């Protein structure tokens, strides 16, 4: 798999300096967090053909059938204060959209804060985790893309909201080519993050966000729901909403999840 990826991969500044491939692993994020504590280099990438314990936001699982998706994590050691890392997950959604568009010719949307959607269904999930390595925090950023799944490959729990590139495009997509495009996009993200050059990423995120102007439900970790309308994305990639009572507020990714009023998006 690494050799296949490097056939497509152009020169990058940091991300992809090392690529570790595993046929089967519990979780690429878990593996890379362990690698980070053992001194893995900035930009190290872990890719798996199959995850037995893939993870998503808010302790959810991420279905990772063998040979069907792209399961990729990257280690970043940016030497920045923690508050400078807050936009990373949203920026990663834009990077993943860039990669899919480059390889497939179709650009997904983003359901705030970091799910890629295509055809009204979830295509990709992103999980960012902070790791304390001594006194300097580093970040493990995981991206899972549904590539070749067919409807029967999704469990009943996610079948109504999940999709794949193969389903949406009606053709096969090279996981190796997509991995290379994603590594290059994440490398561009990393360069921008370190330079604090976030405006182009924020502009792209606002363009891609499918929630803006639509009714949404704000779902707290305890399951309580509040109806609101999504208005804008602020400079820190928070979602500005107006509640049903007319109150304006901004919510952050760690505080709530967002669903459409009538389904995953709508």
PDB file of C-alpha atoms in Angstrom, residues 100 104 106-108 116-124 146-151 154 159-173:
ATOM      1  CA  UNK A 100     -12.014  14.000  -2.933  1.00  0.00           C
ATOM      2  CA  UNK A 104     -13.198  12.196  -8.117  1.00  0.00           C
ATOM      3  CA  UNK A 106     -17.057  15.917  -7.190  1.00  0.00           C
ATOM      4  CA  UNK A 107     -16.786  18.157  -4.141  1.00  0.00           C
ATOM      5  CA  UNK A 108     -18.511  17.029  -0.931  1.00  0.00           C
ATOM      6  CA  UNK A 116     -18.143  15.247   4.774  1.00  0.00           C
ATOM      7  CA  UNK A 117     -21.441  14.630   3.031  1.00  0.00           C
ATOM      8  CA  UNK A 118     -22.304  13.678  -0.529  1.00  0.00           C
ATOM      9  CA  UNK A 119     -25.766  13.058  -1.863  1.00  0.00           C
ATOM     10  CA  UNK A 120     -27.195  14.079   1.506  1.00  0.00           C
ATOM     11  CA  UNK A 121     -25.373  11.324   3.398  1.00  0.00           C
ATOM     12  CA  UNK A 122     -22.189  10.967   5.440  1.00  0.00           C
ATOM     13  CA  UNK A 123     -19.110  10.147   3.404  1.00  0.00           C
ATOM     14  CA  UNK A 124     -16.261  10.846   5.809  1.00  0.00           C
ATOM     15  CA  UNK A 146     -16.077   5.490   2.764  1.00  0.00           C
ATOM     16  CA  UNK A 147     -14.694   4.540  -0.635  1.00  0.00           C
ATOM     17  CA  UNK A 148     -16.116   1.331  -2.087  1.00  0.00           C
ATOM     18  CA  UNK A 149     -18.903   0.301   0.282  1.00  0.00           C
ATOM     19  CA  UNK A 150     -22.222  -0.719  -1.204  1.00  0.00           C
ATOM     20  CA  UNK A 151     -25.478  -0.166   0.714  1.00  0.00           C
ATOM     21  CA  UNK A 154     -23.414  -0.521   6.138  1.00  0.00           C
ATOM     22  CA  UNK A 159     -27.441   2.625   6.635  1.00  0.00           C
ATOM     23  CA  UNK A 160     -29.894   5.540   6.400  1.00  0.00           C
ATOM     24  CA  UNK A 161     -27.198   8.203   6.823  1.00  0.00           C
ATOM     25  CA  UNK A 162     -24.008   6.713   5.298  1.00  0.00           C
ATOM     26  CA  UNK A 163     -22.780   6.570   1.732  1.00  0.00           C
ATOM     27  CA  UNK A 164     -19.580   5.919  -0.216  1.00  0.00           C
ATOM     28  CA  UNK A 165     -17.780   7.309  -3.228  1.00  0.00           C
ATOM     29  CA  UNK A 166     -18.643   4.184  -5.187  1.00  0.00           C
ATOM     30  CA  UNK A 167     -22.362   4.621  -4.491  1.00  0.00           C
ATOM     31  CA  UNK A 168     -22.372   8.325  -5.306  1.00  0.00           C
ATOM     32  CA  UNK A 169     -20.141   8.180  -8.388  1.00  0.00           C
ATOM     33  CA  UNK A 170     -21.193   4.804  -9.748  1.00  0.00           C
ATOM     34  CA  UNK A 171     -17.580   3.764 -10.284  1.00  0.00           C
ATOM     35  CA  UNK A 172     -14.499   2.542  -8.452  1.00  0.00           C
ATOM     36  CA  UNK A 173     -12.057   4.971  -6.823  1.00  0.00           C
TER      37      UNK A 173
END
